[in-house]
PDB file of C-alpha atoms in Angstrom:
ATOM      1  CA  MET A  76       4.541  12.654   2.308  1.00  0.00           C
ATOM      2  CA  ASN A  77       4.265  16.312   1.330  1.00  0.00           C
ATOM      3  CA  HIS A  78       5.839  15.422  -2.018  1.00  0.00           C
ATOM      4  CA  TRP A  79       2.864  13.187  -2.830  1.00  0.00           C
ATOM      5  CA  ARG A  80       0.389  15.812  -1.643  1.00  0.00           C
ATOM      6  CA  ARG A  81       1.515  18.277  -4.341  1.00  0.00           C
ATOM      7  CA  ALA A  82       3.488  16.315  -6.979  1.00  0.00           C
ATOM      8  CA  ARG A  83       1.483  15.784 -10.163  1.00  0.00           C
ATOM      9  CA  LEU A  84       4.118  14.290 -12.448  1.00  0.00           C
ATOM     10  CA  THR A  85       5.337  11.700  -9.928  1.00  0.00           C
ATOM     11  CA  ALA A  86       1.775  10.657  -9.152  1.00  0.00           C
ATOM     12  CA  MET A  87       0.764  10.349 -12.791  1.00  0.00           C
ATOM     13  CA  VAL A  88       3.875   8.389 -13.817  1.00  0.00           C
ATOM     14  CA  TYR A  89       3.514   6.029 -10.860  1.00  0.00           C
ATOM     15  CA  ASP A  90      -0.192   5.471 -11.463  1.00  0.00           C
ATOM     16  CA  PHE A  91       0.270   4.787 -15.170  1.00  0.00           C
ATOM     17  CA  GLY A  92       3.052   2.287 -14.534  1.00  0.00           C
ATOM     18  CA  ILE A  93       1.459   0.410 -11.642  1.00  0.00           C
ATOM     19  CA  THR A  94      -1.995   0.099 -13.213  1.00  0.00           C
ATOM     20  CA  HIS A  95      -0.660  -1.289 -16.525  1.00  0.00           C
ATOM     21  CA  GLU A  96       0.623  -4.690 -15.492  1.00  0.00           C
ATOM     22  CA  PRO A  97       3.174  -5.226 -18.314  1.00  0.00           C
ATOM     23  CA  ILE A  98       4.783  -1.864 -17.525  1.00  0.00           C
ATOM     24  CA  GLY A  99       4.594  -2.491 -13.793  1.00  0.00           C
ATOM     25  CA  ARG A 100       6.276  -5.866 -14.170  1.00  0.00           C
ATOM     26  CA  LEU A 101       9.061  -4.384 -16.306  1.00  0.00           C
ATOM     27  CA  GLY A 102       9.591  -1.527 -13.869  1.00  0.00           C
ATOM     28  CA  GLY A 103       9.659  -3.901 -10.926  1.00  0.00           C
ATOM     29  CA  ARG A 104      12.343  -6.014 -12.555  1.00  0.00           C
ATOM     30  CA  VAL A 105      14.490  -3.085 -13.694  1.00  0.00           C
ATOM     31  CA  LEU A 106      14.208  -0.877 -10.614  1.00  0.00           C
ATOM     32  CA  TRP A 107      13.723  -3.286  -7.734  1.00  0.00           C
ATOM     33  CA  GLY A 108      14.848  -6.697  -9.005  1.00  0.00           C
ATOM     34  CA  THR A 109      11.441  -8.207  -8.258  1.00  0.00           C
ATOM     35  CA  ASP A 110       8.764 -10.225 -10.010  1.00  0.00           C
ATOM     36  CA  MET A 111       5.666  -8.025  -9.736  1.00  0.00           C
ATOM     37  CA  ARG A 112       3.307 -10.871 -10.606  1.00  0.00           C
ATOM     38  CA  ARG A 113       3.015 -11.586  -6.882  1.00  0.00           C
ATOM     39  CA  PHE A 114       1.718  -8.063  -6.250  1.00  0.00           C
ATOM     40  CA  TYR A 115      -0.901  -8.273  -9.007  1.00  0.00           C
ATOM     41  CA  ARG A 116      -2.055 -11.717  -7.884  1.00  0.00           C
ATOM     42  CA  ASP A 117      -2.454 -10.346  -4.347  1.00  0.00           C
ATOM     43  CA  LEU A 118      -4.791  -7.692  -5.719  1.00  0.00           C
ATOM     44  CA  ASP A 119      -6.694 -10.222  -7.807  1.00  0.00           C
ATOM     45  CA  ARG A 120      -7.614 -12.159  -4.647  1.00  0.00           C
ATOM     46  CA  LEU A 121      -9.439  -9.158  -3.203  1.00  0.00           C
ATOM     47  CA  HIS A 122     -12.640 -10.076  -5.034  1.00  0.00           C
ATOM     48  CA  LYS A 123     -12.956 -13.011  -2.645  1.00  0.00           C
ATOM     49  CA  ALA A 124     -13.450 -10.659   0.317  1.00  0.00           C
ATOM     50  CA  ALA A 125     -16.382 -11.785   2.424  1.00  0.00           C
ATOM     51  CA  ASP A 126     -19.633  -9.853   2.097  1.00  0.00           C
ATOM     52  CA  GLY A 127     -19.835  -7.207   4.779  1.00  0.00           C
ATOM     53  CA  GLU A 128     -16.088  -7.174   5.436  1.00  0.00           C
ATOM     54  CA  ARG A 129     -14.828  -3.685   6.264  1.00  0.00           C
ATOM     55  CA  ILE A 130     -11.617  -2.940   4.359  1.00  0.00           C
ATOM     56  CA  LEU A 131      -9.251   0.040   4.635  1.00  0.00           C
ATOM     57  CA  ASP A 132      -6.939   0.650   1.660  1.00  0.00           C
ATOM     58  CA  VAL A 133      -4.160   3.061   2.679  1.00  0.00           C
ATOM     59  CA  PRO A 134      -2.584   4.621   0.729  1.00  0.00           C
ATOM     60  CA  CYS A 135      -4.945   3.755  -2.103  1.00  0.00           C
ATOM     61  CA  GLY A 136      -3.060   5.706  -4.785  1.00  0.00           C
ATOM     62  CA  GLY A 137      -5.077   5.916  -7.969  1.00  0.00           C
ATOM     63  CA  GLY A 138      -7.160   2.860  -7.063  1.00  0.00           C
ATOM     64  CA  THR A 139      -4.807   0.111  -8.216  1.00  0.00           C
ATOM     65  CA  ALA A 140      -6.444  -2.383  -5.861  1.00  0.00           C
ATOM     66  CA  PHE A 141      -9.876  -1.824  -7.442  1.00  0.00           C
ATOM     67  CA  ARG A 142      -8.984  -3.942 -10.496  1.00  0.00           C
ATOM     68  CA  ARG A 143     -10.877  -7.088  -9.414  1.00  0.00           C
ATOM     69  CA  LEU A 144     -13.380  -5.734  -6.903  1.00  0.00           C
ATOM     70  CA  LYS A 145     -17.015  -6.579  -7.528  1.00  0.00           C
ATOM     71  CA  PRO A 146     -19.333  -3.671  -8.360  1.00  0.00           C
ATOM     72  CA  GLY A 147     -21.387  -4.388  -5.266  1.00  0.00           C
ATOM     73  CA  ALA A 148     -18.414  -4.253  -2.883  1.00  0.00           C
ATOM     74  CA  GLY A 149     -19.406  -2.358   0.251  1.00  0.00           C
ATOM     75  CA  GLY A 150     -17.535  -1.427   3.402  1.00  0.00           C
ATOM     76  CA  TYR A 151     -14.433  -0.465   1.406  1.00  0.00           C
ATOM     77  CA  VAL A 152     -12.665   2.765   2.399  1.00  0.00           C
ATOM     78  CA  ALA A 153      -9.834   4.093   0.206  1.00  0.00           C
ATOM     79  CA  LEU A 154      -7.622   6.766   1.756  1.00  0.00           C
ATOM     80  CA  ASP A 155      -4.742   8.815   0.388  1.00  0.00           C
ATOM     81  CA  LEU A 156      -2.988  12.110   1.104  1.00  0.00           C
ATOM     82  CA  SER A 157      -2.769  13.143  -2.564  1.00  0.00           C
ATOM     83  CA  PRO A 158      -5.792  14.975  -4.028  1.00  0.00           C
ATOM     84  CA  LEU A 159      -4.685  13.935  -7.536  1.00  0.00           C
ATOM     85  CA  MET A 160      -4.448  10.266  -6.566  1.00  0.00           C
ATOM     86  CA  LEU A 161      -7.910  10.442  -5.026  1.00  0.00           C
ATOM     87  CA  ARG A 162      -9.355  12.003  -8.186  1.00  0.00           C
ATOM     88  CA  MET A 163      -7.844   9.183 -10.248  1.00  0.00           C
ATOM     89  CA  ALA A 164      -9.173   6.612  -7.759  1.00  0.00           C
ATOM     90  CA  LYS A 165     -12.637   8.172  -7.906  1.00  0.00           C
ATOM     91  CA  GLU A 166     -12.658   7.991 -11.700  1.00  0.00           C
ATOM     92  CA  ARG A 167     -11.379   4.410 -11.679  1.00  0.00           C
ATOM     93  CA  ALA A 168     -14.090   3.407  -9.216  1.00  0.00           C
ATOM     94  CA  ARG A 169     -16.724   5.138 -11.354  1.00  0.00           C
ATOM     95  CA  ARG A 170     -15.617   3.289 -14.500  1.00  0.00           C
ATOM     96  CA  ARG A 171     -15.810  -0.027 -12.683  1.00  0.00           C
ATOM     97  CA  GLY A 172     -19.184   0.694 -11.132  1.00  0.00           C
ATOM     98  CA  LEU A 173     -17.776   0.610  -7.604  1.00  0.00           C
ATOM     99  CA  HIS A 174     -20.246   3.054  -6.134  1.00  0.00           C
ATOM    100  CA  GLY A 175     -19.936   1.695  -2.600  1.00  0.00           C
ATOM    101  CA  ILE A 176     -16.311   2.751  -2.137  1.00  0.00           C
ATOM    102  CA  ARG A 177     -15.740   5.647   0.255  1.00  0.00           C
ATOM    103  CA  LEU A 178     -12.795   7.892  -0.707  1.00  0.00           C
ATOM    104  CA  LEU A 179     -11.084  10.103   1.877  1.00  0.00           C
ATOM    105  CA  GLN A 180      -8.091  12.449   1.985  1.00  0.00           C
ATOM    106  CA  ALA A 181      -6.199  12.035   5.261  1.00  0.00           C
ATOM    107  CA  ASP A 182      -2.796  11.437   6.825  1.00  0.00           C
ATOM    108  CA  VAL A 183      -2.041   7.806   7.671  1.00  0.00           C
ATOM    109  CA  THR A 184      -0.332   8.841  10.926  1.00  0.00           C
ATOM    110  CA  GLY A 185      -3.685  10.163  12.191  1.00  0.00           C
ATOM    111  CA  LEU A 186      -6.421   8.017  10.703  1.00  0.00           C
ATOM    112  CA  PRO A 187      -9.905   9.560  11.092  1.00  0.00           C
ATOM    113  CA  PHE A 188     -11.506   6.372  12.424  1.00  0.00           C
ATOM    114  CA  GLY A 189     -12.327   4.871  15.767  1.00  0.00           C
ATOM    115  CA  ASP A 190     -10.601   1.856  17.284  1.00  0.00           C
ATOM    116  CA  GLY A 191     -11.406  -1.500  15.731  1.00  0.00           C
ATOM    117  CA  GLU A 192     -13.518  -0.227  12.809  1.00  0.00           C
ATOM    118  CA  PHE A 193     -12.036  -2.482  10.120  1.00  0.00           C
ATOM    119  CA  ASP A 194     -11.669  -6.195   9.471  1.00  0.00           C
ATOM    120  CA  ARG A 195      -8.800  -5.844   7.014  1.00  0.00           C
ATOM    121  CA  CYS A 196      -6.206  -3.234   6.109  1.00  0.00           C
ATOM    122  CA  LEU A 197      -4.291  -3.100   2.825  1.00  0.00           C
ATOM    123  CA  SER A 198      -1.084  -1.097   2.434  1.00  0.00           C
ATOM    124  CA  TYR A 199       0.694  -1.606  -0.863  1.00  0.00           C
ATOM    125  CA  PHE A 200       3.752   0.407  -1.915  1.00  0.00           C
ATOM    126  CA  GLY A 201       3.145   3.036   0.739  1.00  0.00           C
ATOM    127  CA  LEU A 202       5.260   2.576   3.871  1.00  0.00           C
ATOM    128  CA  HIS A 203       8.483   3.754   2.226  1.00  0.00           C
ATOM    129  CA  CYS A 204       6.755   7.038   1.316  1.00  0.00           C
ATOM    130  CA  PHE A 205       5.958   7.822   4.965  1.00  0.00           C
ATOM    131  CA  ALA A 206       8.259   9.845   7.216  1.00  0.00           C
ATOM    132  CA  ASP A 207       7.179   7.692  10.175  1.00  0.00           C
ATOM    133  CA  PRO A 208       6.181   4.194   9.015  1.00  0.00           C
ATOM    134  CA  ALA A 209       6.178   2.885  12.594  1.00  0.00           C
ATOM    135  CA  THR A 210       3.436   5.343  13.589  1.00  0.00           C
ATOM    136  CA  ALA A 211       1.540   4.588  10.384  1.00  0.00           C
ATOM    137  CA  LEU A 212       1.532   0.872  11.228  1.00  0.00           C
ATOM    138  CA  ALA A 213       0.452   1.603  14.798  1.00  0.00           C
ATOM    139  CA  GLU A 214      -2.518   3.559  13.415  1.00  0.00           C
ATOM    140  CA  MET A 215      -3.413   0.692  11.086  1.00  0.00           C
ATOM    141  CA  ALA A 216      -3.331  -1.674  14.064  1.00  0.00           C
ATOM    142  CA  ARG A 217      -5.505   0.679  16.100  1.00  0.00           C
ATOM    143  CA  VAL A 218      -8.323   0.825  13.547  1.00  0.00           C
ATOM    144  CA  LEU A 219      -8.327  -2.953  13.021  1.00  0.00           C
ATOM    145  CA  ARG A 220     -10.499  -5.170  15.173  1.00  0.00           C
ATOM    146  CA  PRO A 221      -8.653  -7.739  17.341  1.00  0.00           C
ATOM    147  CA  ALA A 222      -7.334 -10.447  14.978  1.00  0.00           C
ATOM    148  CA  GLY A 223      -8.053  -8.162  11.997  1.00  0.00           C
ATOM    149  CA  ARG A 224      -5.533  -8.708   9.209  1.00  0.00           C
ATOM    150  CA  LEU A 225      -3.026  -6.380   7.600  1.00  0.00           C
ATOM    151  CA  ARG A 226      -1.571  -7.235   4.214  1.00  0.00           C
ATOM    152  CA  GLY A 227       0.748  -5.246   1.974  1.00  0.00           C
ATOM    153  CA  ASN A 228       4.240  -4.603   0.726  1.00  0.00           C
ATOM    154  CA  ALA A 229       6.966  -1.962   0.804  1.00  0.00           C
ATOM    155  CA  ILE A 230      10.323  -1.122  -0.709  1.00  0.00           C
ATOM    156  CA  VAL A 231      13.183  -2.054   1.637  1.00  0.00           C
ATOM    157  CA  ARG A 232      16.911  -1.389   1.785  1.00  0.00           C
ATOM    158  CA  GLY A 233      19.623  -4.006   1.652  1.00  0.00           C
ATOM    159  CA  SER A 234      18.701  -6.196  -1.308  1.00  0.00           C
ATOM    160  CA  GLY A 235      21.462  -5.007  -3.626  1.00  0.00           C
ATOM    161  CA  LEU A 236      23.576  -2.073  -4.779  1.00  0.00           C
ATOM    162  CA  ARG A 237      21.360  -1.216  -7.746  1.00  0.00           C
ATOM    163  CA  GLN A 238      18.176  -1.241  -5.708  1.00  0.00           C
ATOM    164  CA  ASP A 239      19.721   0.805  -2.887  1.00  0.00           C
ATOM    165  CA  THR A 240      20.952   3.334  -5.448  1.00  0.00           C
ATOM    166  CA  TRP A 241      17.404   3.755  -6.779  1.00  0.00           C
ATOM    167  CA  ILE A 242      16.150   4.191  -3.208  1.00  0.00           C
ATOM    168  CA  ARG A 243      18.652   7.015  -2.666  1.00  0.00           C
ATOM    169  CA  VAL A 244      17.504   8.650  -5.915  1.00  0.00           C
ATOM    170  CA  MET A 245      13.853   8.421  -4.896  1.00  0.00           C
ATOM    171  CA  ARG A 246      14.615   9.868  -1.481  1.00  0.00           C
ATOM    172  CA  ARG A 247      16.558  12.722  -3.054  1.00  0.00           C
ATOM    173  CA  ILE A 248      13.608  13.783  -5.194  1.00  0.00           C
ATOM    174  CA  GLY A 249      11.256  13.433  -2.242  1.00  0.00           C
ATOM    175  CA  ALA A 250       9.206  10.483  -3.510  1.00  0.00           C
ATOM    176  CA  PHE A 251      10.470   8.186  -0.717  1.00  0.00           C
ATOM    177  CA  ALA A 252      10.924   9.123   2.939  1.00  0.00           C
ATOM    178  CA  THR A 253      11.908   6.529   5.576  1.00  0.00           C
ATOM    179  CA  VAL A 254      12.977   3.277   3.918  1.00  0.00           C
ATOM    180  CA  GLY A 255      13.809   0.500   6.343  1.00  0.00           C
ATOM    181  CA  THR A 256      15.280  -2.970   6.034  1.00  0.00           C
ATOM    182  CA  THR A 257      13.253  -6.159   6.408  1.00  0.00           C
ATOM    183  CA  GLY A 258      14.473  -6.217  10.009  1.00  0.00           C
ATOM    184  CA  ASP A 259      13.116  -2.718  10.583  1.00  0.00           C
ATOM    185  CA  LEU A 260       9.791  -3.687   9.037  1.00  0.00           C
ATOM    186  CA  SER A 261       9.490  -6.756  11.266  1.00  0.00           C
ATOM    187  CA  ARG A 262      10.224  -4.644  14.353  1.00  0.00           C
ATOM    188  CA  TRP A 263       7.761  -1.914  13.348  1.00  0.00           C
ATOM    189  CA  LEU A 264       5.006  -4.492  12.874  1.00  0.00           C
ATOM    190  CA  GLU A 265       5.583  -6.133  16.241  1.00  0.00           C
ATOM    191  CA  GLU A 266       5.875  -2.817  18.103  1.00  0.00           C
ATOM    192  CA  ALA A 267       2.647  -1.616  16.447  1.00  0.00           C
ATOM    193  CA  GLY A 268       0.745  -4.480  18.049  1.00  0.00           C
ATOM    194  CA  PHE A 269       0.699  -7.110  15.316  1.00  0.00           C
ATOM    195  CA  ASP A 270       1.335 -10.818  15.746  1.00  0.00           C
ATOM    196  CA  ARG A 271       1.392 -13.845  13.429  1.00  0.00           C
ATOM    197  CA  VAL A 272       3.721 -11.767  11.259  1.00  0.00           C
ATOM    198  CA  GLU A 273       4.707 -13.285   7.930  1.00  0.00           C
ATOM    199  CA  LEU A 274       7.441 -11.374   6.091  1.00  0.00           C
ATOM    200  CA  ASP A 275       9.585 -12.142   3.080  1.00  0.00           C
ATOM    201  CA  HIS A 276      11.063 -10.228   0.199  1.00  0.00           C
ATOM    202  CA  ASP A 277      11.730 -10.557  -3.503  1.00  0.00           C
ATOM    203  CA  GLY A 278      14.430  -8.112  -4.524  1.00  0.00           C
ATOM    204  CA  ALA A 279      13.751  -4.778  -2.831  1.00  0.00           C
ATOM    205  CA  VAL A 280      10.027  -5.480  -2.337  1.00  0.00           C
ATOM    206  CA  ALA A 281       9.052  -6.919   1.044  1.00  0.00           C
ATOM    207  CA  TYR A 282       5.643  -8.563   1.430  1.00  0.00           C
ATOM    208  CA  PHE A 283       4.042  -8.705   4.853  1.00  0.00           C
ATOM    209  CA  SER A 284       0.963 -10.187   6.452  1.00  0.00           C
ATOM    210  CA  ALA A 285       0.011  -9.888  10.112  1.00  0.00           C
ATOM    211  CA  CYS A 286      -2.915  -9.854  12.526  1.00  0.00           C
ATOM    212  CA  ARG A 287      -3.704  -7.305  15.169  1.00  0.00           C
ATOM    213  CA  ALA A 288      -2.859  -8.882  18.501  1.00  0.00           C
ATOM    214  CA  PRO A 289      -5.896  -9.235  20.805  1.00  0.00           C
ATOM    215  CA  THR A 290      -4.308  -6.961  23.409  1.00  0.00           C
ATOM    216  CA  GLY A 291      -2.838  -4.391  20.972  1.00  0.00           C
ATOM    217  CA  PRO A 292       0.709  -2.990  21.283  1.00  0.00           C
ATOM    218  CA  ALA A 293       2.693  -3.692  24.426  1.00  0.00           C
TER     219      ALA A 293
END
């Protein structure tokens, strides 16, 4: 995660690619063997969030998920470790008139919130950047209310030689940290205290959806 705290070039290249859908779709196909349209359609559904729903977006990056939010959206907290990403997210929110978004710099393994503060948590393209994704997921579960929903995706190992080679490259430069398999991701979610887990992958991108179990982690 320290790489993202200080790396300007990586952050800027990633943000430019992911926020320009044609480039993001090309990159997804070339690097990860995936059809990125699913990711963008997931983001497009965010505008249907119920009024008053409390949403945590972690890591928010440069505000990719803001693309379809309504200007009056309230209760939305966007968190990232990178000061540069947060500056880009702040500017993106300003351009879209999203004045109700709260932007915070913090570490996902120690979220600065009380238990059960959020109705929904979003985590897109972040888990593979964390040194300890299991702890990150446990923190996301902690700050969700019972039956609160987590939705996101992550890069995973084991989908093919080309994709695994790119993962090794990204780990070598410090952009990725702990990259698990789909089996690891399923286990991390369950051990964090999530149930009703739905998990599938397209190429090296795994999509997950789960609810915080009423009793929390075992």
